Amino acid sequence: MSQTAVAQSNISASPIALVANGKTLSTAQKRLGRLEPTDPAIGIEAIRRLYEEHGYVWLKGFLKRKDVVDFRGWVFGHLAETGLLEKGTDPSLGIATPEGFDKAKSDKKLMSLVRSVSFEGFCSQRRLSTFMDGFLAGVSYLHKRKILRFTQPGTPAATPAHYDLVYLRGGTSRIVTAWIPVGDTAIDMGGLVYLEGSHDIGARMEAEFAEKNNELTPEERVSAFNRNMTEGGWVSKDLPDMAERFDRRWLIADYEAGDIVLHSPFMIHASTANQSASRHVRLSTDIRFQNVDDEIDVRWNNHYTLNDML
């Protein structure tokens, strides 16, 4: 069976209609598919070829499951102090409180965790850093700005469609994003979705923006918020429309603790709303790597801060 046939045959496994920014993704086979998992054991050269061909590579079980679950428990153990979780539950499960909680306090606590040695250690663990040295064919550089996010079930929050280079134009275009689901992340929890084969679309869009931005100052040119960009640097908030407009499928997945997805800076991706019926909070981190010899966007030399316009 071909990869496409496998992806299409699994579409019915989606437990619910996926929603993003008030729009429901089509369940038609031609508009919804599955990410293809990759066994890390196939080696770096084969992984790199898949990455270049598809714009992403989903590495199954790349990290030790226990390490990821333990880190999830550590993060939620601290966030539980803000009332985010149901009282008396195991923090590593991340079961949201059925009552209200102090969002401002949770956000403040999250920003302190982003600056912690524990978070730095999780993102720079030897298994990942050694792999990235090989993947980037040199000494890898991990950007200081590393994003850690949690998304409650039952909220409309979803990241609109975008490609990452929009926010990293001040350095090399040879960025690699590693998106790490911190814990099992079923489809209904709103993990990342990818527009199939869209790294070519993102590259064309970036070339068009570069031409339009030619008259701007250097500072404006690298900004995702210049006058030639859409709101927030997004490609679109309407995911179903994008699938129709570009005649592509949105690729979805049930992620597990230990998985990592590497994606191209031109690959268009988004998230969907967390609709977990079991009230699991989604937790994830996205970090960026590049070869240390390439130009680095200095704006990413600071810790992640909410609403930092990047």
Coordinates of C-alpha atoms in Angstrom, one line a residue:
M1 CA 0.0 0.0 0.0
S2 CA 1.4 3.5 -0.9
Q3 CA 2.0 6.1 1.7
T4 CA -0.9 8.2 0.4
A5 CA -3.2 5.2 0.6
V6 CA -2.1 4.5 4.2
A7 CA -2.8 8.1 5.1
Q8 CA -6.2 8.2 3.5
S9 CA -7.2 4.9 5.1
N10 CA -6.6 6.2 8.6
I11 CA -8.6 9.4 8.3
S12 CA -11.7 7.9 9.9
A13 CA -9.6 7.4 13.1
S14 CA -10.1 11.1 13.8
P15 CA -12.5 11.1 16.8
I16 CA -14.1 14.4 16.2
A17 CA -14.4 17.3 13.8
L18 CA -11.3 19.4 14.1
V19 CA -11.9 23.1 14.6
A20 CA -9.5 26.0 14.2
N21 CA -10.4 29.7 14.7
G22 CA -14.1 28.9 14.3
K23 CA -13.7 26.9 11.1
T24 CA -14.2 23.1 10.9
L25 CA -11.6 21.1 8.9
S26 CA -13.2 19.0 6.2
T27 CA -13.2 15.2 6.7
A28 CA -13.1 14.6 3.0
Q29 CA -10.2 12.3 2.1
K30 CA -8.8 14.9 -0.4
R31 CA -8.6 17.5 2.3
L32 CA -7.5 15.6 5.4
G33 CA -4.7 13.1 5.7
R34 CA -2.1 11.7 8.2
L35 CA 1.5 12.6 8.9
E36 CA 3.9 9.8 8.0
P37 CA 5.9 8.5 11.0
T38 CA 9.6 7.8 10.6
D39 CA 11.7 5.4 12.6
P40 CA 14.8 7.3 13.8
A41 CA 16.8 4.1 13.3
I42 CA 16.9 4.7 9.5
G43 CA 19.8 7.1 9.9
I44 CA 20.4 10.8 9.4
E45 CA 20.9 10.7 5.7
A46 CA 17.6 9.0 5.1
I47 CA 15.9 11.3 7.6
R48 CA 17.3 14.3 5.8
R49 CA 16.1 13.1 2.5
L50 CA 12.5 12.7 3.8
Y51 CA 12.7 16.2 5.5
E52 CA 13.8 17.8 2.2
E53 CA 11.1 15.9 0.2
H54 CA 8.1 16.5 2.5
G55 CA 9.1 19.6 4.5
Y56 CA 8.8 17.6 7.8
V57 CA 9.9 14.4 9.4
W58 CA 8.0 12.9 12.4
L59 CA 10.5 11.0 14.4
K60 CA 8.6 8.4 16.5
G61 CA 9.9 7.6 20.0
F62 CA 13.0 9.7 19.5
L63 CA 13.2 10.8 23.1
K64 CA 12.8 8.5 26.1
R65 CA 9.1 8.4 27.0
K66 CA 9.8 8.5 30.7
D67 CA 11.9 11.6 30.4
V68 CA 9.1 13.4 28.6
V69 CA 6.4 12.3 31.0
D70 CA 8.6 13.2 33.9
F71 CA 9.2 16.7 32.5
R72 CA 5.4 17.1 31.8
G73 CA 4.9 16.3 35.5
W74 CA 7.5 18.8 36.6
V75 CA 5.9 21.6 34.5
F76 CA 2.4 20.8 35.6
G77 CA 3.5 20.3 39.2
H78 CA 4.5 24.0 39.2
L79 CA 1.4 25.2 37.2
A80 CA -0.8 23.3 39.6
E81 CA 0.0 26.0 42.2
T82 CA -2.1 28.4 40.1
G83 CA -5.2 26.2 40.1
L84 CA -4.8 25.0 36.5
L85 CA -5.2 21.3 37.3
E86 CA -7.9 19.3 39.0
K87 CA -7.0 18.9 42.7
G88 CA -5.7 15.5 43.7
T89 CA -4.7 14.4 40.2
D90 CA -1.3 13.3 39.0
P91 CA 0.4 16.4 37.5
S92 CA 1.9 14.4 34.7
L93 CA -1.6 13.6 33.5
G94 CA -2.4 17.3 33.1
I95 CA -6.1 17.1 33.9
A96 CA -7.6 20.6 33.7
T97 CA -9.7 21.9 36.6
P98 CA -13.4 22.0 35.9
E99 CA -13.4 25.3 37.7
G100 CA -11.8 28.6 37.0
F101 CA -8.1 29.3 37.6
D102 CA -5.8 32.3 37.7
K103 CA -4.6 32.7 34.0
A104 CA -2.3 35.6 34.8
K105 CA -0.6 33.7 37.6
S106 CA -0.2 30.7 35.3
D107 CA 1.3 32.8 32.6
K108 CA 3.7 34.3 35.0
K109 CA 4.7 30.9 36.3
L110 CA 5.2 29.6 32.8
M111 CA 7.6 32.4 32.0
S112 CA 9.7 31.5 35.0
L113 CA 9.8 27.9 33.9
V114 CA 11.0 29.0 30.5
R115 CA 14.1 30.5 32.2
S116 CA 14.8 27.4 34.3
V117 CA 17.8 25.1 34.1
S118 CA 15.4 22.2 33.9
F119 CA 13.7 23.5 30.7
E120 CA 17.1 24.2 29.2
G121 CA 18.3 20.7 30.0
F122 CA 15.2 19.1 28.5
C123 CA 15.7 21.1 25.2
S124 CA 19.4 20.5 25.0
Q125 CA 19.6 16.8 26.1
R126 CA 22.5 14.9 24.5
R127 CA 20.3 12.7 22.3
L128 CA 18.8 15.7 20.6
S129 CA 21.9 17.9 20.4
T130 CA 24.1 15.1 19.0
F131 CA 21.4 14.3 16.4
M132 CA 21.1 18.0 15.3
D133 CA 24.9 18.2 14.9
G134 CA 24.7 15.4 12.4
F135 CA 21.5 16.6 10.7
L136 CA 22.9 20.1 10.2
A137 CA 26.3 18.8 9.2
G138 CA 28.2 20.8 11.8
V139 CA 28.0 22.2 15.2
S140 CA 24.3 22.9 16.0
Y141 CA 23.1 26.1 17.7
L142 CA 20.0 26.0 19.8
H143 CA 18.2 29.4 19.9
K144 CA 17.8 30.9 23.4
R145 CA 14.2 31.8 22.7
K146 CA 12.4 28.5 23.3
I147 CA 8.6 28.4 23.4
L148 CA 6.7 26.4 26.0
R149 CA 2.9 26.4 25.7
F150 CA -0.1 24.9 27.4
T151 CA -3.6 24.9 26.0
Q152 CA -6.7 24.2 28.1
P153 CA -9.5 22.0 26.8
G154 CA -12.7 23.7 25.8
T155 CA -11.0 27.0 24.8
P156 CA -11.1 28.3 21.2
A157 CA -7.3 29.0 21.2
A158 CA -5.6 27.8 18.0
T159 CA -2.5 29.0 16.2
P160 CA -3.4 30.3 12.7
A161 CA -1.5 28.9 9.6
H162 CA 2.0 30.3 9.2
Y163 CA 5.6 29.4 8.3
D164 CA 8.4 30.0 10.8
L165 CA 10.8 32.0 8.7
V166 CA 8.4 35.0 8.9
Y167 CA 9.6 35.4 12.5
L168 CA 13.3 34.6 11.9
R169 CA 14.2 36.7 8.9
G170 CA 17.1 38.4 10.6
G171 CA 19.3 35.3 10.2
T172 CA 19.8 32.3 8.0
S173 CA 16.9 30.6 6.2
R174 CA 18.4 27.2 7.1
I175 CA 16.5 27.0 10.4
V176 CA 15.1 23.7 11.6
T177 CA 12.2 23.8 14.0
A178 CA 11.7 20.9 16.5
W179 CA 8.2 20.7 17.8
I180 CA 7.9 18.4 20.8
P181 CA 4.6 17.3 22.2
V182 CA 5.3 17.1 26.0
G183 CA 3.1 14.0 26.7
D184 CA 0.7 12.0 24.7
T185 CA -1.3 14.4 22.4
A186 CA -4.3 12.8 20.8
I187 CA -5.7 14.5 17.7
D188 CA -8.6 16.0 19.7
M189 CA -6.0 17.8 22.0
G190 CA -5.1 20.2 19.2
G191 CA -1.5 19.3 18.2
L192 CA 0.2 20.7 15.1
V193 CA -1.3 20.1 11.7
Y194 CA 0.7 20.5 8.5
L195 CA -0.4 21.6 5.0
E196 CA 0.9 18.8 2.8
G197 CA 3.9 19.6 0.8
S198 CA 3.6 23.3 1.6
H199 CA 7.3 24.1 2.0
D200 CA 7.2 25.0 -1.7
I201 CA 4.3 27.4 -1.1
G202 CA 6.0 29.0 1.9
A203 CA 9.2 29.5 -0.2
R204 CA 7.2 31.2 -3.0
M205 CA 5.4 33.4 -0.5
E206 CA 8.7 34.5 1.1
A207 CA 10.2 35.4 -2.3
E208 CA 7.1 37.5 -3.0
F209 CA 7.4 39.2 0.4
A210 CA 11.1 39.9 -0.1
E211 CA 10.3 41.6 -3.4
K212 CA 7.6 43.8 -1.8
N213 CA 9.8 44.5 1.3
N214 CA 12.7 45.8 -0.9
E215 CA 11.7 49.4 -0.1
L216 CA 11.5 49.0 3.6
T217 CA 14.2 49.8 6.2
P218 CA 16.3 46.8 7.4
E219 CA 14.4 46.8 10.7
E220 CA 11.0 46.7 9.0
R221 CA 12.1 44.1 6.4
V222 CA 12.8 41.4 9.0
S223 CA 9.6 42.1 11.0
A224 CA 6.6 39.9 10.7
F225 CA 4.5 43.0 11.5
N226 CA 5.6 45.3 8.6
R227 CA 3.0 46.9 6.3
N228 CA 3.3 44.2 3.7
M229 CA 2.4 41.4 6.0
T230 CA -1.0 40.1 7.2
E231 CA -2.1 40.4 10.8
G232 CA 0.5 38.7 13.1
G233 CA 2.4 37.4 10.1
W234 CA -0.2 34.6 9.6
V235 CA -0.8 33.1 6.2
S236 CA -4.4 32.5 7.1
K237 CA -6.8 31.8 9.9
D238 CA -9.1 29.9 7.6
L239 CA -7.6 26.4 7.3
P240 CA -10.4 24.8 5.2
D241 CA -10.1 27.7 2.7
M242 CA -6.3 27.1 2.5
A243 CA -6.8 23.4 1.7
E244 CA -9.2 24.3 -1.2
R245 CA -7.1 27.3 -2.4
F246 CA -3.9 25.3 -2.7
D247 CA -5.5 21.9 -3.4
R248 CA -3.7 20.3 -0.5
R249 CA -4.5 18.2 2.6
W250 CA -4.1 19.1 6.2
L251 CA -2.0 16.3 7.8
I252 CA -2.9 15.3 11.3
A253 CA -1.5 12.9 13.9
D254 CA -1.9 11.2 17.3
Y255 CA 1.4 12.2 18.9
E256 CA 3.0 10.2 21.8
A257 CA 5.4 11.2 24.5
G258 CA 8.9 10.8 23.0
D259 CA 7.9 11.9 19.5
I260 CA 9.5 14.9 17.8
V261 CA 8.5 16.6 14.5
L262 CA 11.2 18.5 12.6
H263 CA 9.9 20.9 10.0
S264 CA 11.2 23.3 7.4
P265 CA 11.1 27.1 8.1
F266 CA 8.9 27.3 4.9
M267 CA 6.5 24.5 6.0
I268 CA 3.0 25.9 6.6
H269 CA 1.5 24.6 9.8
A270 CA -1.1 25.5 12.4
S271 CA -2.9 24.0 15.5
T272 CA -6.5 23.1 16.2
A273 CA -8.6 23.7 19.3
N274 CA -8.1 21.4 22.3
Q275 CA -11.4 19.5 22.5
S276 CA -10.2 16.8 24.9
A277 CA -13.3 15.2 26.4
S278 CA -11.1 13.8 29.2
R279 CA -9.9 17.4 30.0
H280 CA -6.2 16.8 29.2
V281 CA -4.2 20.0 28.9
R282 CA -2.0 20.1 25.8
L283 CA 1.7 20.9 26.6
S284 CA 4.3 21.4 23.9
T285 CA 7.6 23.1 23.2
D286 CA 8.9 24.4 19.9
I287 CA 12.6 25.2 19.6
R288 CA 14.9 26.2 16.7
F289 CA 18.2 24.9 15.6
Q290 CA 20.7 26.0 13.0
N291 CA 24.3 25.5 12.1
V292 CA 26.4 27.8 14.4
D293 CA 28.4 29.1 11.4
D294 CA 25.3 30.6 9.8
E295 CA 24.0 34.1 10.6
I296 CA 21.8 34.2 13.7
D297 CA 18.8 36.4 14.2
V298 CA 19.8 38.4 17.3
R299 CA 16.2 38.9 18.3
W300 CA 16.1 35.2 19.3
N301 CA 18.9 35.7 21.8
N302 CA 16.4 36.5 24.5
H303 CA 14.1 34.2 26.5
Y304 CA 10.6 33.7 25.2
T305 CA 8.2 36.2 26.7
L306 CA 4.4 36.3 26.1
N307 CA 3.5 38.9 23.5
D308 CA 7.1 39.5 22.6
M309 CA 6.0 40.1 19.0
L310 CA 7.9 37.1 17.7

